[in-house]
Tab-separated table of C-alpha atoms in Angstrom:
chain	number	residue	atom	x	y	z
V	1	MET	CA	-77.294	-18.599	116.391
V	2	GLN	CA	-78.094	-16.318	119.334
V	3	VAL	CA	-78.717	-12.807	117.995
V	4	LEU	CA	-79.290	-9.637	119.996
V	5	VAL	CA	-80.976	-6.678	118.292
V	6	THR	CA	-80.974	-3.478	120.311
V	7	GLY	CA	-83.749	-1.135	119.263
V	8	GLY	CA	-85.316	-4.231	117.752
V	9	ALA	CA	-88.867	-2.909	117.931
V	10	GLY	CA	-87.993	0.058	115.722
V	11	PHE	CA	-88.259	0.283	111.954
V	12	ILE	CA	-84.924	-1.173	110.851
V	13	GLY	CA	-84.420	-3.254	113.996
V	14	GLY	CA	-87.885	-4.751	113.646
V	15	HIS	CA	-87.259	-5.840	110.076
V	16	LEU	CA	-83.889	-7.293	111.065
V	17	ALA	CA	-85.378	-9.260	113.955
V	18	GLU	CA	-88.153	-10.637	111.758
V	19	SER	CA	-85.655	-11.653	109.071
V	20	PHE	CA	-83.313	-13.374	111.537
V	21	VAL	CA	-86.170	-15.294	113.154
V	22	HIS	CA	-87.345	-16.337	109.694
V	23	ASP	CA	-83.863	-17.776	109.088
V	24	GLY	CA	-84.196	-19.910	112.223
V	25	HIS	CA	-82.056	-17.879	114.629
V	26	ASP	CA	-82.852	-17.276	118.291
V	27	VAL	CA	-83.430	-13.536	118.534
V	28	THR	CA	-83.556	-11.345	121.608
V	29	VAL	CA	-84.782	-7.787	121.191
V	30	VAL	CA	-84.234	-5.010	123.697
V	31	ASP	CA	-86.219	-1.809	123.209
V	32	ASN	CA	-87.425	0.945	125.533
V	33	PHE	CA	-90.449	1.856	123.342
V	34	ASP	CA	-89.560	5.534	123.454
V	35	PRO	CA	-92.592	7.484	122.168
V	36	TYR	CA	-90.505	9.555	119.743
V	37	TYR	CA	-92.986	8.229	117.213
V	38	GLU	CA	-96.114	6.096	117.595
V	39	VAL	CA	-95.453	3.112	119.855
V	40	ALA	CA	-98.226	1.206	118.038
V	41	ILE	CA	-95.870	0.793	115.063
V	42	LYS	CA	-93.215	-0.700	117.329
V	43	ARG	CA	-95.756	-3.075	118.872
V	44	THR	CA	-96.694	-4.172	115.368
V	45	ASN	CA	-93.032	-4.865	114.561
V	46	VAL	CA	-92.905	-7.115	117.629
V	47	SER	CA	-96.109	-8.909	116.613
V	48	GLU	CA	-94.803	-9.531	113.086
V	49	ALA	CA	-91.590	-11.060	114.420
V	50	ARG	CA	-93.445	-13.214	116.938
V	51	GLU	CA	-95.790	-14.511	114.251
V	52	THR	CA	-92.798	-15.376	112.092
V	53	ALA	CA	-91.112	-17.174	115.000
V	54	ALA	CA	-94.211	-19.328	115.470
V	55	LYS	CA	-93.792	-20.630	111.912
V	56	THR	CA	-90.040	-21.310	111.989
V	57	ASP	CA	-87.374	-22.994	114.088
V	58	GLY	CA	-86.315	-19.599	115.409
V	59	SER	CA	-87.333	-17.989	118.689
V	60	TYR	CA	-88.144	-14.426	119.695
V	61	THR	CA	-87.704	-12.841	123.121
V	62	LEU	CA	-88.569	-9.228	123.942
V	63	VAL	CA	-86.909	-7.328	126.778
V	64	GLU	CA	-88.380	-3.907	127.497
V	65	ASP	CA	-85.418	-1.891	128.727
V	66	ASP	CA	-82.944	0.783	127.707
V	67	VAL	CA	-79.404	0.515	126.298
V	68	ARG	CA	-78.431	3.103	128.912
V	69	ASN	CA	-79.033	0.390	131.528
V	70	GLU	CA	-75.562	-1.150	131.839
V	71	SER	CA	-76.614	-4.247	133.780
V	72	THR	CA	-79.287	-5.232	131.267
V	73	VAL	CA	-76.969	-4.619	128.321
V	74	SER	CA	-74.165	-6.659	129.918
V	75	ARG	CA	-76.466	-9.607	130.585
V	76	LEU	CA	-77.997	-9.665	127.111
V	77	VAL	CA	-74.731	-9.158	125.231
V	78	ALA	CA	-73.099	-11.991	127.220
V	79	GLU	CA	-75.775	-14.355	125.893
V	80	ALA	CA	-75.366	-13.320	122.234
V	81	ASP	CA	-73.224	-14.572	119.373
V	82	VAL	CA	-73.819	-11.491	117.216
V	83	VAL	CA	-75.080	-8.067	118.284
V	84	TYR	CA	-76.933	-5.714	115.947
V	85	HIS	CA	-76.894	-2.346	117.667
V	86	GLN	CA	-79.798	-0.410	116.171
V	87	ALA	CA	-81.001	1.408	119.285
V	88	ALA	CA	-80.731	5.169	118.938
V	89	GLN	CA	-82.427	8.443	119.585
V	90	ALA	CA	-83.378	9.189	116.004
V	91	GLY	CA	-84.261	12.472	114.381
V	92	VAL	CA	-82.130	15.255	112.996
V	93	ARG	CA	-84.777	17.841	113.786
V	94	ALA	CA	-85.440	16.533	117.291
V	95	SER	CA	-81.721	16.667	118.048
V	96	VAL	CA	-81.632	20.375	117.230
V	97	GLU	CA	-84.260	20.959	119.910
V	98	ASP	CA	-82.664	18.614	122.470
V	99	PRO	CA	-79.001	17.856	121.725
V	100	LYS	CA	-78.294	16.092	125.033
V	101	LYS	CA	-80.587	13.099	124.566
V	102	PRO	CA	-78.998	11.770	121.341
V	103	ASN	CA	-75.623	11.957	123.060
V	104	GLU	CA	-76.900	9.998	126.059
V	105	VAL	CA	-78.544	7.281	123.949
V	106	ASN	CA	-76.392	7.146	120.830
V	107	VAL	CA	-72.970	7.620	122.417
V	108	GLU	CA	-73.266	6.407	126.000
V	109	GLY	CA	-75.630	3.593	124.995
V	110	THR	CA	-73.181	2.468	122.313
V	111	LEU	CA	-70.332	2.472	124.828
V	112	ASN	CA	-72.398	0.200	127.078
V	113	VAL	CA	-72.823	-2.253	124.201
V	114	LEU	CA	-69.155	-2.146	123.203
V	115	GLU	CA	-67.915	-2.529	126.772
V	116	ALA	CA	-70.178	-5.525	127.312
V	117	ALA	CA	-69.098	-7.058	124.002
V	118	ARG	CA	-65.369	-6.826	124.669
V	119	SER	CA	-65.900	-8.691	127.949
V	120	SER	CA	-67.752	-11.560	126.252
V	121	ASP	CA	-67.379	-13.973	123.353
V	122	VAL	CA	-69.385	-11.927	120.859
V	123	ARG	CA	-68.398	-12.721	117.285
V	124	ARG	CA	-69.322	-9.326	115.925
V	125	VAL	CA	-71.066	-6.041	116.742
V	126	VAL	CA	-72.805	-4.451	113.772
V	127	LEU	CA	-73.577	-0.800	114.467
V	128	ALA	CA	-76.194	1.340	112.761
V	129	SER	CA	-74.671	4.652	111.729
V	130	SER	CA	-76.043	7.268	109.350
V	131	SER	CA	-75.284	9.358	106.293
V	132	SER	CA	-75.894	12.297	108.630
V	133	VAL	CA	-72.248	12.015	109.680
V	134	TYR	CA	-71.203	13.577	106.361
V	135	GLY	CA	-73.123	16.837	106.695
V	136	LYS	CA	-71.734	19.423	104.283
V	137	ASN	CA	-70.845	17.814	100.990
V	138	HIS	CA	-67.436	18.504	99.430
V	139	TYR	CA	-68.206	16.143	96.553
V	140	LEU	CA	-70.808	13.587	95.537
V	141	PRO	CA	-71.337	10.730	95.831
V	142	TYR	CA	-69.998	10.360	99.358
V	143	ASP	CA	-67.353	7.703	99.785
V	144	GLU	CA	-66.224	6.683	103.251
V	145	ALA	CA	-63.151	8.934	102.981
V	146	HIS	CA	-65.307	12.047	102.532
V	147	PRO	CA	-64.832	14.612	105.347
V	148	THR	CA	-67.318	14.202	108.189
V	149	THR	CA	-68.752	17.578	109.171
V	150	PRO	CA	-72.216	16.861	110.607
V	151	VAL	CA	-74.731	19.709	110.602
V	152	SER	CA	-76.882	18.380	113.461
V	153	PRO	CA	-76.304	17.046	116.990
V	154	TYR	CA	-77.765	13.744	115.783
V	155	GLY	CA	-75.078	13.483	113.116
V	156	VAL	CA	-72.379	14.255	115.679
V	157	SER	CA	-73.675	11.539	118.015
V	158	LYS	CA	-73.707	8.906	115.235
V	159	LEU	CA	-70.188	9.880	114.183
V	160	ALA	CA	-68.944	9.509	117.766
V	161	ALA	CA	-70.648	6.120	118.093
V	162	GLU	CA	-69.140	4.684	114.915
V	163	GLN	CA	-65.694	5.990	115.828
V	164	TYR	CA	-65.936	4.298	119.208
V	165	ALA	CA	-66.799	1.059	117.385
V	166	ARG	CA	-63.779	1.453	115.101
V	167	THR	CA	-61.557	2.218	118.071
V	168	TYR	CA	-62.755	-0.849	119.980
V	169	ASN	CA	-61.736	-2.910	116.971
V	170	ASP	CA	-58.326	-1.255	116.769
V	171	VAL	CA	-57.530	-1.224	120.485
V	172	TYR	CA	-59.312	-4.285	121.861
V	173	GLY	CA	-59.652	-6.473	118.776
V	174	LEU	CA	-63.448	-6.490	119.031
V	175	PRO	CA	-64.940	-7.306	115.614
V	176	THR	CA	-67.129	-4.314	114.742
V	177	VAL	CA	-68.711	-2.973	111.573
V	178	ALA	CA	-70.467	0.389	111.271
V	179	LEU	CA	-73.051	0.800	108.520
V	180	ARG	CA	-73.846	4.306	107.337
V	181	TYR	CA	-77.485	4.054	106.286
V	182	PHE	CA	-78.849	6.436	103.673
V	183	THR	CA	-82.515	7.409	104.326
V	184	VAL	CA	-84.060	3.968	104.766
V	185	TYR	CA	-87.739	3.536	103.889
V	186	GLY	CA	-90.333	0.808	103.514
V	187	PRO	CA	-93.325	-0.793	105.285
V	188	ARG	CA	-93.875	0.324	108.880
V	189	MET	CA	-91.419	3.190	108.472
V	190	ARG	CA	-91.429	6.169	110.799
V	191	PRO	CA	-94.403	8.392	109.903
V	192	ASN	CA	-92.560	11.737	110.046
V	193	MET	CA	-90.538	11.132	106.873
V	194	ALA	CA	-90.886	12.788	103.447
V	195	ILE	CA	-92.194	9.661	101.718
V	196	THR	CA	-94.904	9.056	104.328
V	197	ASN	CA	-95.843	12.738	104.240
V	198	PHE	CA	-96.247	12.671	100.465
V	199	VAL	CA	-98.028	9.305	100.275
V	200	THR	CA	-100.453	10.074	103.101
V	201	ARG	CA	-101.408	13.455	101.683
V	202	CYS	CA	-101.771	12.179	98.121
V	203	ALA	CA	-103.976	9.338	99.333
V	204	ASP	CA	-106.197	11.959	100.970
V	205	GLY	CA	-106.256	14.061	97.808
V	206	LYS	CA	-104.043	16.755	99.326
V	207	PRO	CA	-100.859	18.227	97.833
V	208	PRO	CA	-97.504	17.083	99.270
V	209	VAL	CA	-95.764	19.578	101.556
V	210	ILE	CA	-92.084	20.190	100.792
V	211	TYR	CA	-89.862	21.753	103.442
V	212	GLY	CA	-87.455	23.999	101.556
V	213	ASP	CA	-87.297	24.544	97.803
V	214	GLY	CA	-87.393	20.837	96.960
V	215	GLN	CA	-84.016	20.869	95.219
V	216	GLN	CA	-82.273	19.093	98.089
V	217	THR	CA	-81.535	15.481	97.137
V	218	ARG	CA	-81.602	12.176	98.997
V	219	ASP	CA	-80.335	8.657	98.453
V	220	PHE	CA	-83.373	6.618	99.543
V	221	THR	CA	-82.580	3.009	100.463
V	222	TYR	CA	-85.275	0.339	100.565
V	223	ILE	CA	-85.449	-1.672	103.789
V	224	ASP	CA	-84.917	-5.037	102.057
V	225	ASP	CA	-81.491	-3.923	100.836
V	226	VAL	CA	-80.492	-2.840	104.344
V	227	VAL	CA	-81.616	-6.200	105.755
V	228	ASP	CA	-79.553	-8.052	103.139
V	229	ALA	CA	-76.387	-6.151	104.094
V	230	ASN	CA	-76.891	-6.948	107.767
V	231	ARG	CA	-77.615	-10.620	107.100
V	232	THR	CA	-74.332	-10.950	105.241
V	233	LEU	CA	-72.439	-9.610	108.243
V	234	MET	CA	-73.797	-12.313	110.524
V	235	THR	CA	-71.226	-14.733	109.108
V	236	SER	CA	-68.782	-12.617	107.084
V	237	ASP	CA	-65.716	-11.108	108.750
V	238	ALA	CA	-64.635	-9.301	105.561
V	239	ALA	CA	-65.636	-5.886	106.903
V	240	ASP	CA	-64.494	-6.196	110.518
V	241	GLY	CA	-63.120	-2.872	111.710
V	242	GLU	CA	-64.613	-1.036	108.752
V	243	ILE	CA	-67.230	1.650	108.108
V	244	LEU	CA	-69.463	1.048	105.089
V	245	ASN	CA	-71.998	3.126	103.174
V	246	ILE	CA	-75.295	1.303	102.734
V	247	GLY	CA	-77.286	3.240	100.151
V	248	SER	CA	-79.121	2.729	96.904
V	249	THR	CA	-76.907	4.750	94.524
V	250	ASP	CA	-80.256	6.280	93.467
V	251	ASN	CA	-80.181	10.050	93.999
V	252	ILE	CA	-83.456	11.958	93.679
V	253	SER	CA	-84.568	15.495	94.499
V	254	ILE	CA	-87.343	15.904	97.060
V	255	GLU	CA	-89.413	17.686	94.437
V	256	ARG	CA	-89.046	14.825	91.958
V	257	LEU	CA	-89.930	12.364	94.708
V	258	ALA	CA	-93.154	14.298	95.290
V	259	ARG	CA	-93.860	14.230	91.557
V	260	THR	CA	-93.239	10.471	91.441
V	261	ILE	CA	-95.718	9.863	94.255
V	262	CYS	CA	-98.312	12.191	92.738
V	263	ASP	CA	-98.004	10.253	89.477
V	264	ALA	CA	-98.479	6.951	91.304
V	265	PHE	CA	-101.778	8.258	92.679
V	266	ASP	CA	-102.768	9.802	89.303
V	267	GLN	CA	-103.015	13.099	91.147
V	268	PRO	CA	-102.400	16.478	89.503
V	269	LEU	CA	-99.140	18.042	90.586
V	270	ASN	CA	-99.914	20.801	93.068
V	271	LEU	CA	-97.089	21.100	95.569
V	272	GLU	CA	-96.975	23.183	98.717
V	273	TYR	CA	-93.782	24.584	100.221
V	274	ASP	CA	-92.876	25.434	103.798
V	275	GLU	CA	-89.796	26.611	105.684
V	276	ARG	CA	-86.859	24.231	105.630
V	277	TYR	CA	-85.849	22.635	108.921
V	278	ARG	CA	-82.552	23.454	110.594
V	279	GLY	CA	-80.032	20.633	110.570
V	280	ASP	CA	-81.241	19.015	107.348
V	281	ALA	CA	-78.435	18.113	104.936
V	282	GLU	CA	-78.547	19.650	101.460
V	283	HIS	CA	-77.667	16.469	99.569
V	284	THR	CA	-76.943	12.804	100.207
V	285	HIS	CA	-75.686	10.281	97.673
V	286	ALA	CA	-73.862	7.035	98.489
V	287	ASP	CA	-70.802	5.573	96.870
V	288	ILE	CA	-71.250	1.881	97.751
V	289	GLY	CA	-68.046	0.664	96.113
V	290	LYS	CA	-66.476	-0.353	99.425
V	291	ALA	CA	-69.522	-2.339	100.589
V	292	ARG	CA	-69.734	-3.977	97.179
V	293	ALA	CA	-66.070	-5.007	97.303
V	294	LEU	CA	-66.041	-6.263	100.910
V	295	ILE	CA	-69.441	-7.912	101.402
V	296	GLY	CA	-70.913	-8.092	97.898
V	297	TYR	CA	-73.571	-5.499	98.708
V	298	GLU	CA	-75.738	-4.724	95.700
V	299	PRO	CA	-78.946	-2.728	96.180
V	300	SER	CA	-81.787	-4.277	94.208
V	301	VAL	CA	-84.670	-1.808	94.622
V	302	THR	CA	-84.745	1.492	92.719
V	303	ILE	CA	-86.558	4.506	94.133
V	304	ASP	CA	-89.409	4.104	91.629
V	305	GLN	CA	-89.800	0.423	92.529
V	306	GLY	CA	-89.517	1.110	96.241
V	307	VAL	CA	-92.097	3.887	96.186
V	308	ARG	CA	-94.536	1.592	94.369
V	309	LYS	CA	-93.909	-1.182	96.915
V	310	PHE	CA	-94.468	1.206	99.807
V	311	ILE	CA	-97.663	2.575	98.257
V	312	ASP	CA	-98.981	-0.977	97.787
V	313	TRP	CA	-98.277	-1.688	101.451
V	314	TYR	CA	-99.825	1.630	102.487
V	315	ARG	CA	-103.031	0.923	100.591
V	316	SER	CA	-103.342	-2.457	102.329
V	317	ASN	CA	-102.768	-0.876	105.750
V	318	ARG	CA	-104.223	2.573	105.165
V	319	ALA	CA	-106.805	2.746	107.953
V	320	TRP	CA	-104.313	1.735	110.630
V	321	TYR	CA	-101.321	3.655	109.333
V	322	ARG	CA	-103.318	6.798	108.449
V	323	SER	CA	-104.519	7.045	112.041
V	324	LEU	CA	-100.875	7.240	113.085
V	325	THR	CA	-99.684	9.640	110.392
V	326	LYS	CA	-102.529	12.126	110.269
V	327	ALA	CA	-100.818	14.359	112.815
V	328	THR	CA	-97.773	14.698	110.544
V	329	ALA	CA	-99.700	14.977	107.292
């Protein structure tokens, strides 16, 4: 199958591309290598996928371009059977400083993909959305019917993108699925995340730094579970037109996460606290009942297991990864 992954050199997109190539699909990745975080990580994602392609019947093609480029998007989408739209301007905190860019990339870029798809024979567009669309919690865990009141420009842009996808299904009959990811983590993850902060500092014998009082909670989702959900949607039409939570059902406070990582390093608990960032949600927790019912989604990695897996990977790649994360540690 011909598969297009936009943002396919990024964290989630890179893992998706590698998985699809491993399964023998012909994968095209488009990515602009925006230096929002270290481009070396994105180049490594490309290398991993290429190495996998060399060992399988799949193929891997990289196009360095931007989803805001309509002509490139139209050409690549026309050649695809399934489109995984992962390209985005990430970052809640960055969006507070520059709210226009996430709108340009996340909304206008998504419209380019959807417009191209409705003019072609694409079987499905799977869109990466985010738990950031929920914002202020009225109840937990979040189900898909929970009010969407984002507290950051990033959250607003992801909400607009997923609603465009739903509308294109309703109005034009384009098969679309939007997946609301809940704090995805794992090997080669973005270095400016809480888990990488804590792991990097503990490995250096330094105390983790918590932004806020540490009582805010997150539903951390291991990358393998996210990949499994996306793989199912390559052939299943059970969720066409729908929006699904993709989380772990594992809710943990940031402070307990720091304690868990300190314990894994046999390091005495000595936490540091700093001012909380604007735009950060207070709590996230996924109700995955809808995804379970429609596509059989069942997360398999708990937060304790996932943290251990990430630490094992970090230890094997410490010299390289530490050089990239030291600025955020």
